[in-house]
Coordinates of C-alpha atoms in Angstrom, one line a residue:
M7 CA 121.5 64.4 95.7
S8 CA 118.2 64.0 96.5
E9 CA 115.5 64.2 94.1
A10 CA 113.5 67.3 94.8
A11 CA 117.5 68.7 93.8
L12 CA 117.7 66.6 91.4
T13 CA 113.9 67.8 89.4
G14 CA 115.3 71.9 90.2
L15 CA 118.9 70.9 88.1
I16 CA 116.9 69.4 85.1
K17 CA 114.7 72.4 85.3
R18 CA 117.8 74.9 85.5
L19 CA 119.6 72.7 82.6
E20 CA 116.4 72.4 80.2
T21 CA 116.0 76.6 80.9
A22 CA 120.0 77.3 79.8
T23 CA 119.5 74.5 77.1
Q24 CA 116.5 76.6 75.5
R25 CA 118.2 79.7 76.2
L26 CA 121.1 79.0 74.2
E27 CA 119.1 77.3 71.2
E28 CA 117.5 81.2 70.8
V29 CA 120.9 82.9 70.8
A30 CA 122.2 80.1 68.3
A31 CA 118.9 80.6 66.4
R32 CA 119.1 84.8 66.4
T33 CA 122.8 84.4 65.3
G34 CA 123.0 81.8 62.9
G35 CA 119.8 82.8 61.1
T36 CA 118.3 79.6 61.4
H37 CA 115.0 78.8 63.6
A38 CA 115.2 76.1 66.2
P39 CA 112.2 74.5 66.4
S40 CA 109.8 74.8 69.4
H41 CA 108.8 71.7 71.6
S42 CA 105.3 71.9 70.2
G43 CA 106.3 70.5 66.8
T44 CA 106.9 72.8 63.4
P45 CA 107.9 76.0 64.4
T46 CA 106.3 79.0 63.2
P47 CA 108.2 79.9 59.8
G48 CA 110.5 83.5 59.9
V49 CA 109.9 83.7 64.3
A50 CA 113.0 82.6 66.2
G51 CA 113.0 81.6 69.5
N52 CA 109.3 80.8 70.0
D53 CA 109.6 79.0 73.5
S54 CA 112.5 81.2 74.2
G55 CA 113.8 81.0 77.8
A56 CA 112.1 84.2 79.3
V57 CA 108.5 82.7 78.0
S58 CA 109.8 79.1 79.0
A59 CA 110.3 80.5 83.0
F60 CA 106.8 82.5 82.5
S61 CA 105.1 79.7 81.7
E62 CA 106.0 77.5 84.9
I63 CA 104.3 81.0 87.1
L64 CA 101.6 79.9 85.2
Q65 CA 101.5 76.1 85.7
G66 CA 102.9 76.1 89.2
P67 CA 101.3 79.2 91.3
L68 CA 98.6 80.9 89.1
H69 CA 97.7 77.2 88.5
S70 CA 97.2 76.8 92.8
F71 CA 95.8 80.0 93.2
V72 CA 93.0 79.4 90.3
E73 CA 92.2 75.9 91.7
L74 CA 91.7 78.0 95.6
S75 CA 89.7 80.3 93.5
S76 CA 87.3 77.7 92.7
K77 CA 87.0 76.4 96.3
V78 CA 86.0 79.5 97.6
G79 CA 84.0 80.0 94.7
G80 CA 81.8 83.2 94.0
L81 CA 83.1 86.7 92.9
V82 CA 86.7 85.6 93.8
Q83 CA 86.1 82.9 91.8
D84 CA 85.4 85.0 88.6
Q85 CA 87.9 87.2 89.5
A86 CA 90.3 84.7 89.5
R87 CA 89.1 83.6 86.4
I88 CA 90.4 87.2 84.8
V89 CA 93.5 87.2 86.5
Q90 CA 94.5 83.8 84.5
A91 CA 93.6 85.7 81.2
A92 CA 95.6 88.9 82.4
F93 CA 98.6 86.3 83.0
E94 CA 98.0 84.8 79.3
A95 CA 97.5 88.4 77.6
Q96 CA 100.9 89.1 79.1
K97 CA 102.7 85.7 78.4
Q98 CA 101.6 86.3 74.7
L99 CA 103.2 90.2 74.7
I100 CA 106.3 88.5 76.7
A101 CA 106.8 85.7 73.2
V102 CA 106.3 88.7 71.2
A103 CA 108.6 90.8 72.9
G104 CA 111.5 87.7 72.0
Q105 CA 110.7 87.9 68.3
S106 CA 110.1 91.5 67.5
K107 CA 111.7 94.8 67.5
K108 CA 110.5 97.1 70.2
P109 CA 107.0 99.2 69.3
T110 CA 106.7 103.1 69.1
Q111 CA 105.5 104.5 71.9
Q112 CA 102.1 105.3 70.1
Q113 CA 102.3 101.8 68.7
L114 CA 102.6 100.1 72.1
P115 CA 99.1 100.6 73.8
Q116 CA 97.8 98.4 70.9
F117 CA 100.2 95.4 72.6
L118 CA 99.0 96.1 76.1
S119 CA 95.3 96.2 75.6
S120 CA 94.8 93.0 76.6
T121 CA 96.1 93.2 80.0
Q122 CA 94.9 96.4 80.6
S123 CA 91.2 95.4 80.0
A124 CA 91.7 92.3 82.4
I125 CA 93.2 94.5 84.7
Q126 CA 90.4 97.2 84.8
Q127 CA 87.5 94.3 85.0
I128 CA 89.4 93.1 87.7
I129 CA 89.1 96.5 89.8
N130 CA 85.6 97.2 88.6
L131 CA 84.3 93.7 90.3
R132 CA 85.7 94.6 93.2
E133 CA 84.4 98.7 93.5
K134 CA 80.8 97.4 92.4
N135 CA 81.0 94.6 95.5
R136 CA 82.3 96.4 98.2
A137 CA 79.0 95.3 100.4
S138 CA 80.3 91.9 99.8
P139 CA 81.3 89.4 102.8
L140 CA 84.1 89.0 100.6
S141 CA 85.5 92.3 99.4
N142 CA 88.4 91.8 101.4
H143 CA 89.1 88.7 99.1
L144 CA 88.5 91.1 96.3
S145 CA 90.8 94.1 97.3
T146 CA 93.7 92.0 97.9
V147 CA 93.5 90.8 93.9
S148 CA 92.7 94.1 92.8
E149 CA 95.6 95.9 94.6
G150 CA 98.2 93.5 93.7
I151 CA 97.1 92.6 89.7
G152 CA 98.8 96.7 89.2
A153 CA 102.2 94.5 89.3
L154 CA 101.4 93.6 85.7
G155 CA 101.9 96.8 84.6
W156 CA 105.9 96.1 84.9
V157 CA 106.5 95.5 81.6
V158 CA 106.3 99.4 81.2
I159 CA 108.5 100.4 83.8
E160 CA 112.1 101.2 83.0
P161 CA 114.9 100.4 84.4
T162 CA 114.1 98.0 87.4
P163 CA 110.8 96.8 87.5
A164 CA 111.5 94.4 89.9
P165 CA 110.3 96.1 93.1
Y166 CA 107.7 98.1 91.4
V167 CA 106.4 94.7 91.3
G168 CA 107.5 94.1 95.1
E169 CA 105.2 97.3 95.6
M170 CA 101.8 96.0 94.5
R171 CA 102.5 92.6 95.8
D172 CA 103.2 95.0 99.7
S173 CA 99.5 96.5 98.4
A174 CA 98.1 92.9 98.5
Q175 CA 99.3 91.6 101.0
F176 CA 97.5 94.5 103.1
W177 CA 94.6 93.3 102.2
A178 CA 95.4 89.5 102.5
N179 CA 96.2 90.0 106.0
R180 CA 92.7 90.9 106.7
V181 CA 91.9 87.5 105.2
I182 CA 93.9 85.6 107.0
K183 CA 92.6 87.4 110.4
E184 CA 89.3 86.7 109.6
Y185 CA 89.8 83.1 108.5
K186 CA 92.9 81.5 110.1
D187 CA 90.2 80.0 113.0
K188 CA 86.9 79.6 110.4
D189 CA 88.5 78.1 106.9
K190 CA 91.7 77.7 106.5
T191 CA 90.8 77.0 102.4
H192 CA 91.0 81.3 102.7
V193 CA 94.1 81.3 104.5
D194 CA 96.1 79.1 102.0
W195 CA 94.1 81.3 99.2
A196 CA 95.8 84.7 100.2
N197 CA 99.1 83.2 100.9
G198 CA 98.9 81.8 97.3
Y199 CA 98.3 85.3 95.7
V200 CA 100.8 86.9 97.9
T201 CA 103.1 83.8 96.6
L202 CA 102.3 84.2 92.9
L203 CA 102.9 87.9 92.8
T204 CA 106.3 87.0 94.7
E205 CA 107.4 84.3 92.2
L206 CA 106.2 87.1 89.2
Q207 CA 109.1 89.6 90.9
N208 CA 111.6 86.7 91.0
Y209 CA 110.9 86.4 87.3
V210 CA 111.3 90.0 86.4
K211 CA 114.3 90.1 88.4
K212 CA 116.4 86.9 86.8
M213 CA 114.7 87.2 83.1
Q214 CA 113.5 90.7 82.6
T215 CA 115.9 92.7 85.1
T216 CA 115.8 96.6 83.0
G217 CA 112.4 96.0 81.5
L218 CA 110.7 93.9 78.7
V219 CA 113.2 92.6 76.7
W220 CA 112.5 93.4 72.8
N221 CA 114.2 92.1 70.1
A222 CA 116.4 94.5 68.2
K223 CA 117.2 92.1 65.2
G224 CA 113.7 90.9 65.0
I225 CA 110.4 91.2 62.9
D226 CA 107.6 93.7 63.2
A227 CA 105.8 93.1 66.5
Q228 CA 102.5 93.2 64.8
E229 CA 103.3 90.6 62.8
A230 CA 104.9 88.5 65.2
L231 CA 101.9 88.9 67.2
G232 CA 99.6 87.8 64.1
K233 CA 102.4 84.7 63.3
L234 CA 102.1 83.8 67.6
G235 CA 98.0 84.1 66.8
A236 CA 97.7 81.6 63.9
S237 CA 100.3 78.9 65.4
A238 CA 98.2 79.5 68.5
S239 CA 95.0 77.7 66.6
T240 CA 97.2 75.4 64.0
G241 CA 100.0 74.3 66.4
A242 CA 99.7 71.0 67.8
G243 CA 101.1 72.6 70.9
A244 CA 98.5 74.9 71.3
G245 CA 97.1 75.4 75.1
P246 CA 93.6 74.8 75.7
A247 CA 92.7 78.5 76.1
A248 CA 92.1 81.1 72.8
P249 CA 94.8 84.1 72.8
P250 CA 93.5 87.3 72.7
P251 CA 92.4 89.3 70.0
P252 CA 94.3 91.5 68.0
P253 CA 94.2 95.1 69.3
V254 CA 91.9 97.5 68.7
G255 CA 91.8 99.9 66.5
V256 CA 94.4 98.2 64.4
E257 CA 92.9 97.7 60.7
P258 CA 94.2 95.1 58.0
T259 CA 95.6 97.0 55.0
G260 CA 96.9 95.6 51.7
S261 CA 100.3 96.6 52.4
K262 CA 103.6 94.6 53.4
P263 CA 103.4 93.9 57.0
G264 CA 105.8 96.3 59.0
A265 CA 106.3 98.9 55.6
P266 CA 107.5 102.3 57.0
A267 CA 105.4 104.8 57.8
T268 CA 107.2 106.9 55.2
A269 CA 105.8 105.5 52.6
A270 CA 102.4 107.1 53.6
L271 CA 104.0 110.1 53.9
F272 CA 105.3 110.7 50.6
S273 CA 102.0 109.3 48.4
Q274 CA 100.3 112.2 50.7
L275 CA 102.7 115.0 49.4
N276 CA 102.7 113.2 45.8
S277 CA 98.7 113.6 45.8
G278 CA 98.9 117.3 45.3
G279 CA 96.4 117.9 48.3
L280 CA 99.3 119.6 50.2
T281 CA 100.4 121.6 47.5
A282 CA 97.0 122.3 46.1
G283 CA 96.8 125.7 47.5
L284 CA 100.2 127.3 46.6
R285 CA 101.0 129.4 43.7
K286 CA 104.2 129.0 41.3
V287 CA 106.3 132.0 42.0
D288 CA 107.1 133.8 38.5
K289 CA 110.5 135.1 37.8
S290 CA 110.4 138.0 38.1
E291 CA 109.2 137.6 41.8
M292 CA 112.7 135.3 43.0
T293 CA 115.3 137.9 44.5
H294 CA 117.9 135.4 43.4
K295 CA 117.3 136.5 39.7
N296 CA 116.5 140.1 40.1
P297 CA 119.3 142.2 42.1
D298 CA 116.5 145.3 42.3
L299 CA 114.6 143.1 44.5
R300 CA 117.5 142.4 46.6
A301 CA 118.1 145.8 47.6
G302 CA 114.3 145.7 49.4
S303 CA 112.5 143.4 51.9
V304 CA 109.4 143.6 50.5
V305 CA 108.4 141.2 47.2
P306 CA 105.5 142.5 45.4
A307 CA 102.6 141.0 45.5
G308 CA 101.7 139.3 42.1
N309 CA 98.2 139.1 40.6
T310 CA 97.4 135.6 41.6
P311 CA 95.0 136.1 44.0
V312 CA 95.2 133.4 47.5
S313 CA 92.6 131.1 47.7
A314 CA 90.0 130.9 50.8
S315 CA 91.7 127.0 51.3
T316 CA 95.3 128.9 52.0
A317 CA 94.3 131.9 54.1
V318 CA 95.6 131.2 57.9
K319 CA 93.4 129.9 60.0
K320 CA 92.6 131.3 63.9
P321 CA 93.8 128.6 66.1
A322 CA 90.9 125.7 67.5
T323 CA 89.8 126.7 71.1
A324 CA 91.2 124.2 73.5
V325 CA 88.8 121.8 74.1
S326 CA 87.8 121.6 78.4
K327 CA 88.4 117.8 79.8
P328 CA 85.1 116.7 81.8
P329 CA 86.0 117.0 85.3
K330 CA 86.9 113.7 87.0
T331 CA 86.5 112.5 90.8
A332 CA 87.7 108.5 90.7
L333 CA 89.9 105.8 92.6
E334 CA 92.2 104.2 90.4
G335 CA 93.7 101.5 92.8
N336 CA 95.6 102.9 95.5
K337 CA 95.1 106.8 94.1
W338 CA 92.4 109.0 94.6
V339 CA 92.6 111.1 90.8
I340 CA 90.5 114.9 90.9
E341 CA 91.1 116.7 87.8
N342 CA 89.8 119.2 86.1
H343 CA 87.3 120.9 88.0
T344 CA 86.7 124.5 87.8
A345 CA 84.1 126.6 90.0
Q346 CA 81.7 126.4 86.5
S347 CA 81.5 122.4 86.9
T348 CA 81.7 121.9 90.5
T349 CA 79.6 123.5 92.9
G350 CA 80.7 122.9 96.7
P351 CA 83.6 121.5 98.1
I352 CA 85.0 117.9 96.6
V353 CA 84.5 115.7 99.6
L354 CA 86.5 112.6 100.2
D355 CA 85.0 111.2 102.5
K356 CA 86.0 107.3 102.1
V357 CA 90.0 107.6 102.6
E358 CA 92.6 105.1 103.8
L359 CA 95.3 105.2 105.4
R360 CA 97.1 103.4 102.0
H361 CA 95.5 106.2 99.8
V362 CA 97.6 108.7 97.9
I363 CA 95.8 112.0 96.5
Y364 CA 96.6 113.6 93.1
I365 CA 94.9 116.8 92.4
F366 CA 95.9 118.1 89.2
G367 CA 94.6 121.0 87.0
C368 CA 91.5 122.1 89.2
K369 CA 90.7 125.9 88.9
G370 CA 88.7 127.5 91.6
V371 CA 87.3 124.5 93.8
T372 CA 88.0 123.7 97.1
V373 CA 88.6 120.0 98.1
Q374 CA 88.2 118.6 101.8
V375 CA 89.8 115.6 103.1
T376 CA 87.9 113.9 105.9
G377 CA 90.6 111.2 107.1
K378 CA 94.6 110.0 107.2
V379 CA 96.4 109.5 103.9
N380 CA 99.6 108.6 102.8
A381 CA 100.3 111.3 100.5
I382 CA 98.9 114.1 98.5
T383 CA 100.0 116.2 95.4
I384 CA 98.2 119.3 94.0
D385 CA 100.0 119.5 90.5
N386 CA 99.2 122.7 87.5
C387 CA 95.9 124.0 90.2
K388 CA 94.6 127.6 90.0
S389 CA 92.9 129.3 93.7
V390 CA 93.1 125.8 95.0
G391 CA 91.9 125.2 98.5
L392 CA 92.7 121.9 100.4
L393 CA 91.7 120.9 103.9
V394 CA 93.3 117.9 105.2
P395 CA 93.4 116.3 108.8
S396 CA 96.8 114.0 108.9
V397 CA 99.1 113.0 106.3
V398 CA 101.5 110.4 106.6
S399 CA 104.4 111.3 104.4
T400 CA 104.4 114.9 102.4
V401 CA 102.2 117.1 100.9
D402 CA 103.4 118.4 97.5
L403 CA 102.3 122.0 95.5
I404 CA 103.7 121.8 92.1
N405 CA 103.4 124.1 89.2
S406 CA 100.2 126.1 90.9
Q407 CA 99.1 129.4 91.7
S408 CA 97.0 131.3 94.9
T409 CA 97.1 127.8 96.7
N410 CA 95.2 127.7 100.0
L411 CA 96.5 124.4 102.5
Q412 CA 95.0 123.9 105.8
I413 CA 96.6 121.0 107.7
T414 CA 94.3 120.3 111.5
D415 CA 96.7 117.5 112.9
K416 CA 100.1 116.5 111.3
A417 CA 101.8 116.5 108.1
P418 CA 105.7 116.1 109.0
T419 CA 107.1 117.6 105.2
V420 CA 105.1 120.3 102.9
A421 CA 107.4 120.2 99.6
I422 CA 106.6 123.5 97.4
D423 CA 108.0 123.9 94.0
K424 CA 107.5 126.3 91.1
C425 CA 104.5 127.7 93.1
D426 CA 103.0 131.7 93.0
G427 CA 101.0 132.7 96.3
V428 CA 100.5 130.1 99.0
Q429 CA 98.8 130.1 102.1
L430 CA 99.8 127.8 104.8
Y431 CA 97.2 127.3 107.7
L432 CA 99.1 125.1 110.1
S433 CA 97.4 124.1 113.8
E434 CA 99.0 123.9 117.1
A435 CA 99.9 120.1 116.7
A436 CA 100.7 120.6 113.1
A437 CA 103.2 123.9 113.5
K438 CA 105.2 122.0 116.2
D439 CA 106.5 119.0 113.7
V440 CA 106.1 120.3 109.9
E441 CA 109.3 120.7 108.2
I442 CA 108.6 123.1 104.7
L443 CA 110.5 122.9 101.7
T444 CA 110.4 125.2 98.9
S445 CA 112.1 126.1 95.5
K446 CA 111.5 128.6 93.0
S447 CA 108.5 130.3 94.6
S448 CA 107.2 133.4 95.6
A449 CA 104.3 135.4 97.8
M450 CA 104.7 132.4 100.7
N451 CA 103.1 132.6 103.9
V452 CA 102.7 130.5 107.1
L453 CA 99.8 130.9 109.4
T454 CA 99.6 129.7 112.4
E455 CA 97.0 129.4 115.4
E456 CA 98.1 130.9 118.4
G457 CA 96.2 131.7 121.4
G458 CA 92.9 131.8 119.1
D459 CA 94.5 134.2 116.5
W460 CA 96.1 132.9 113.4
V461 CA 99.4 135.0 112.9
E462 CA 100.8 135.2 109.3
R463 CA 104.6 134.7 108.7
P464 CA 106.2 135.3 105.2
L465 CA 108.1 132.2 104.0
P466 CA 111.9 133.9 103.0
E467 CA 112.6 134.4 98.8
Q468 CA 115.4 136.1 98.9
F469 CA 119.3 135.1 100.1
R470 CA 122.1 136.6 100.6
T471 CA 125.2 134.2 99.9
T472 CA 129.0 134.8 101.0
V473 CA 132.4 133.1 100.5
N474 CA 134.1 132.1 102.9
W475 CA 137.4 131.8 101.6
G476 CA 139.0 128.3 102.0
K477 CA 135.5 126.9 103.6
G478 CA 132.8 127.1 101.3
L479 CA 129.5 129.2 101.2
S480 CA 127.4 130.8 103.7
T481 CA 123.8 131.1 102.4
A482 CA 121.3 133.3 104.7
A483 CA 117.6 134.3 104.3
V484 CA 117.3 138.3 103.3
E485 CA 115.0 139.6 106.0
H486 CA 112.2 142.8 104.7
K487 CA 112.0 144.5 107.8
G488 CA 109.8 147.9 107.4

């Protein structure tokens, strides 16, 4: 047996042993000691198989990537330090998950805050330095770092990591093409980052197949996070990097960690504040004790006046959200624009082939796209116009009213779902190849450019279905001629 094969076998045996220790600790009520020394009291499986396997990524491909980044230097080195912090934060999250019950959806963002903060810093560094000669390097990292979001993807997170890796590969190829005859360090750097994301995907496939695994028999997640922080600062095996700070917005309390939220609820109910405006009902007003009242439908009002605090208040006016136009990774997000807040068309003139555009909650505005993009979605909008030259995949119109869409070149598919009032303008090139899918929609018209004029044709809304006995159903659109 070769030395490499023997080393690999030993690693696999160590991982299997660690996982068996974890299972024994959870089922037997005892806690196996970690390899760093004294175990954390009350926390089972500090060095679980999932954490150990993730640590191998940090010590292997991540370490190599950080070293190569230091050789490239400058902004690339700065960005790599944030990448390292993001992976360290995710390692801590995996450790917490192995020791605690899954938090609620409202609590979960607290445990993701450190990773999300690092990801945002990485993206901001790219956005602020697009003119840098190393912009392709910065884009490679920022496009792929979203792979760390696998922790909230269920039930198949591994393909998501693969998609993020492919996005990074697009920019990595640019780096390789630019430096393959200049500096091999940059080529190794690009390949090193792709390898890091590939190993992350392999880890997720093997250890977290259906999503981040939480311990159903574990302790409270916040308690586990606190104990991990304490053991990291005092344990003999603590690494050189300090653990991320506690989640923002969680204030310490004097109550027992992990106490049920119902205790606070009953405390408020018993305080009398919620029932202060109620009055005691007199026996003469109780229908179950007065047959005369049961004969009628109205209980006469008592002499006790209703306080002002008990009067029904009018519902508060919905607060309008500020308009937003931003590029988030590969997605352009256009939200909450209105005719009052936005003057003139919203022009996207820095789009790329890999970009998708998501338009949500807009009213009375026009969006103009100047280049070819991957896909476009218009969701929950009213009186919105969209002008786009070409789309690689699909234009989706969802739950919108009075939408005007003009395609000047090509788009293979236009999907219309739960919309009312759609005007679809197609150039000659677009009309030849487009496929229009409709569902639960009305007042739809297609206008094609023919001989310099626009010819309008309605899309069918009514269908006639007949039963062909023994053969199934036959459905055809109903044409109205008048």
